[in-house]
GROMACS .gro file of C-alpha atoms in nm:
model
  179
    1MET     CA    1   0.024   0.007   0.002
    2GLN     CA    2   0.152   0.337  -0.125
    3LYS     CA    3   0.140   0.591   0.190
    4LEU     CA    4   0.020   0.936   0.143
    5PRO     CA    5   0.307   1.195   0.157
    6GLU     CA    6   0.245   1.415   0.462
    7LYS     CA    7   0.261   1.773   0.494
    8ASN     CA    8   0.548   1.818   0.718
    9TYR     CA    9   0.523   2.185   0.742
   10ILE     CA   10   0.378   2.458   0.896
   11LYS     CA   11   0.142   2.704   0.674
   12ILE     CA   12   0.305   3.118   0.798
   13GLY     CA   13   0.156   3.448   0.731
   14ILE     CA   14   0.391   3.767   0.720
   15LEU     CA   15   0.201   4.131   0.774
   16GLY     CA   16   0.454   4.369   0.752
   17GLY     CA   17   0.409   4.739   0.784
   18THR     CA   18   0.440   5.028   1.004
   19PHE     CA   19   0.088   5.010   1.176
   20ASP     CA   20   0.110   5.351   1.240
   21PRO     CA   21  -0.176   5.279   1.391
   22PRO     CA   22  -0.279   4.929   1.402
   23HIS     CA   23  -0.624   4.922   1.297
   24LYS     CA   24  -0.933   4.687   1.278
   25GLY     CA   25  -0.884   4.662   0.888
   26HIS     CA   26  -0.516   4.494   1.027
   27LEU     CA   27  -0.704   4.230   1.167
   28TYR     CA   28  -0.992   4.174   0.979
   29ILE     CA   29  -0.749   4.069   0.759
   30SER     CA   30  -0.545   3.917   0.946
   31LYS     CA   31  -0.866   3.630   1.013
   32ILE     CA   32  -0.957   3.635   0.696
   33ALA     CA   33  -0.565   3.516   0.593
   34LEU     CA   34  -0.572   3.260   0.865
   35LYS     CA   35  -0.902   3.085   0.685
   36LYS     CA   36  -0.883   3.148   0.362
   37LEU     CA   37  -0.485   3.017   0.343
   38LYS     CA   38  -0.486   2.802   0.658
   39LEU     CA   39  -0.227   2.956   0.826
   40ASN     CA   40  -0.042   2.767   1.142
   41LYS     CA   41   0.021   3.103   1.248
   42LEU     CA   42   0.029   3.519   1.125
   43ILE     CA   43   0.365   3.713   1.211
   44TRP     CA   44   0.281   4.115   1.229
   45ALA     CA   45   0.556   4.264   1.134
   46VAL     CA   46   0.584   4.591   1.286
   47THR     CA   47   0.896   4.805   1.134
   48LYS     CA   48   1.050   5.109   1.250
   49LYS     CA   49   0.985   5.284   0.905
   50ASN     CA   50   0.813   5.234   0.536
   51PRO     CA   51   1.079   5.360   0.305
   52LEU     CA   52   0.797   5.475   0.034
   53LYS     CA   53   0.652   5.668   0.292
   54ARG     CA   54   0.740   5.945   0.560
   55LYS     CA   55   0.844   5.928   0.882
   56PRO     CA   56   0.565   5.697   1.129
   57TYR     CA   57   0.372   5.926   1.375
   58LEU     CA   58   0.405   5.669   1.684
   59SER     CA   59   0.739   5.581   1.826
   60THR     CA   60   0.788   5.183   1.683
   61GLU     CA   61   0.785   5.124   2.078
   62ALA     CA   62   0.395   5.274   2.041
   63ARG     CA   63   0.336   5.111   1.764
   64VAL     CA   64   0.404   4.729   1.899
   65ASN     CA   65   0.253   4.806   2.200
   66LEU     CA   66  -0.084   4.896   2.010
   67SER     CA   67  -0.024   4.612   1.819
   68LYS     CA   68   0.016   4.371   2.098
   69GLU     CA   69  -0.298   4.521   2.248
   70ILE     CA   70  -0.536   4.503   1.913
   71THR     CA   71  -0.431   4.147   1.846
   72LYS     CA   72  -0.438   4.007   2.244
   73LYS     CA   73  -0.733   3.797   2.191
   74GLU     CA   74  -0.612   3.633   1.885
   75LYS     CA   75  -0.421   3.276   1.986
   76LYS     CA   76  -0.273   3.201   1.595
   77ILE     CA   77  -0.129   3.606   1.565
   78PHE     CA   78   0.188   3.673   1.696
   79VAL     CA   79   0.356   4.065   1.657
   80ARG     CA   80   0.741   4.136   1.623
   81TYR     CA   81   0.921   4.364   1.585
   82PHE     CA   82   1.268   4.249   1.356
   83ASP     CA   83   1.469   4.525   1.206
   84ASP     CA   84   1.727   4.557   1.443
   85LYS     CA   85   1.765   4.181   1.463
   86ILE     CA   86   1.820   4.174   1.064
   87LYS     CA   87   1.960   4.513   1.087
   88SER     CA   88   1.736   4.571   0.814
   89ILE     CA   89   1.358   4.764   0.688
   90ASN     CA   90   1.327   4.604   0.400
   91THR     CA   91   1.084   4.278   0.324
   92PHE     CA   92   1.322   4.098   0.121
   93ASN     CA   93   1.564   4.080   0.426
   94LEU     CA   94   1.275   3.991   0.665
   95LEU     CA   95   1.131   3.750   0.466
   96ASN     CA   96   1.447   3.603   0.391
   97TYR     CA   97   1.563   3.608   0.842
   98ILE     CA   98   1.221   3.398   0.895
   99LYS     CA   99   1.291   3.129   0.598
  100LYS     CA  100   1.619   3.050   0.768
  101LYS     CA  101   1.408   3.013   1.115
  102ASN     CA  102   1.156   2.800   0.986
  103GLN     CA  103   1.319   2.638   0.697
  104LYS     CA  104   1.015   2.387   0.643
  105ALA     CA  105   0.739   2.645   0.689
  106LYS     CA  106   0.563   2.763   0.330
  107LEU     CA  107   0.542   3.170   0.382
  108PHE     CA  108   0.263   3.378   0.300
  109PHE     CA  109   0.374   3.783   0.262
  110LEU     CA  110   0.036   3.975   0.319
  111ILE     CA  111  -0.022   4.264   0.111
  112GLY     CA  112  -0.323   4.510   0.042
  113ALA     CA  113  -0.368   4.609  -0.345
  114ASP     CA  114  -0.245   4.946  -0.325
  115ASN     CA  115   0.101   4.804  -0.208
  116LEU     CA  116   0.063   4.548  -0.539
  117ALA     CA  117   0.056   4.940  -0.750
  118LYS     CA  118   0.403   5.026  -0.626
  119PHE     CA  119   0.531   4.607  -0.578
  120HIS     CA  120   0.805   4.758  -0.825
  121LYS     CA  121   0.960   4.978  -0.634
  122TRP     CA  122   1.033   4.772  -0.301
  123ASN     CA  123   1.394   4.618  -0.267
  124ASN     CA  124   1.468   4.265  -0.428
  125TRP     CA  125   1.095   4.268  -0.535
  126LYS     CA  126   1.158   4.014  -0.791
  127LYS     CA  127   1.329   3.766  -0.533
  128ILE     CA  128   1.039   3.861  -0.276
  129PRO     CA  129   0.823   3.555  -0.474
  130LYS     CA  130   1.108   3.286  -0.403
  131LEU     CA  131   1.039   3.310   0.023
  132ALA     CA  132   0.705   3.350  -0.022
  133LYS     CA  133   0.336   3.356  -0.188
  134ILE     CA  134   0.206   3.701  -0.224
  135ALA     CA  135  -0.114   3.702  -0.104
  136ILE     CA  136  -0.319   4.023  -0.232
  137PHE     CA  137  -0.645   4.199  -0.042
  138PRO     CA  138  -0.848   4.410  -0.176
  139ARG     CA  139  -0.851   4.793  -0.033
  140HIS     CA  140  -1.092   5.040  -0.087
  141ASN     CA  141  -1.021   5.293  -0.409
  142TYR     CA  142  -0.718   5.011  -0.496
  143SER     CA  143  -0.887   4.706  -0.656
  144ILE     CA  144  -0.815   4.843  -1.021
  145LYS     CA  145  -0.538   4.985  -0.995
  146SER     CA  146  -0.354   4.657  -0.856
  147LEU     CA  147  -0.511   4.458  -1.139
  148ASN     CA  148  -0.241   4.528  -1.406
  149PRO     CA  149   0.069   4.733  -1.233
  150ILE     CA  150   0.372   4.595  -1.346
  151ALA     CA  151   0.500   4.361  -1.042
  152SER     CA  152   0.169   4.135  -1.142
  153LYS     CA  153   0.313   4.128  -1.522
  154LYS     CA  154   0.679   4.069  -1.422
  155LEU     CA  155   0.598   3.836  -1.162
  156SER     CA  156   0.463   3.451  -1.216
  157ARG     CA  157   0.106   3.392  -1.132
  158LYS     CA  158   0.139   3.118  -0.911
  159ASP     CA  159   0.340   3.350  -0.699
  160LEU     CA  160   0.008   3.598  -0.662
  161ILE     CA  161  -0.312   3.510  -0.453
  162TYR     CA  162  -0.545   3.753  -0.502
  163ILE     CA  163  -0.815   3.678  -0.193
  164ASN     CA  164  -1.129   3.798  -0.232
  165SER     CA  165  -1.292   3.957   0.087
  166LYS     CA  166  -1.433   4.307   0.146
  167LYS     CA  167  -1.321   4.598   0.141
  168MET     CA  168  -1.238   4.759   0.446
  169LYS     CA  169  -1.296   5.151   0.461
  170ILE     CA  170  -1.030   5.225   0.714
  171SER     CA  171  -0.660   5.305   0.693
  172SER     CA  172  -0.374   5.425   0.930
  173SER     CA  173  -0.376   5.799   0.698
  174LEU     CA  174  -0.700   5.810   0.747
  175ILE     CA  175  -0.710   5.729   1.169
  176ARG     CA  176  -0.438   5.982   1.209
  177LYS     CA  177  -0.636   6.264   0.988
  178PHE     CA  178  -0.848   6.253   1.256
  179TRP     CA  179  -0.575   6.289   1.555
   0.00000   0.00000   0.00000
């Protein structure tokens, strides 16, 4: 009798960003990703700064603490800060580090459609799919733009997973406008 192959890997999702501030939209896509991608765990990788954006409004410590507070009831979501450990704020270096620490894991990097539109500007963007599948979530005013960006034309279809979910009308920048 032939033995069926075992799944000898775990599935780890990574949601990276400044989380300036973290909000229910981050939590919503995290829960959707856990369910639809059948993730064993999801890491919120809080970074000091997004190289394509202005300096964050809140301190890194405040953003980590707020992220931990908003995810405290979620058993499969873990908030981490890696920048000092990996000496970088780049996604490629982050994913490379996580992959080395979890060699048998299958990684999924979660982004909003707004990020896919700018993905070709990221450091080592063409190498990122070698480390993780890219799971793209719709964003208010961005899903149509994201269907035809440079990155989706240059990357293989097997590297991109489009997640069908409701669009949240919330963003960190929108929240900051009311502070």
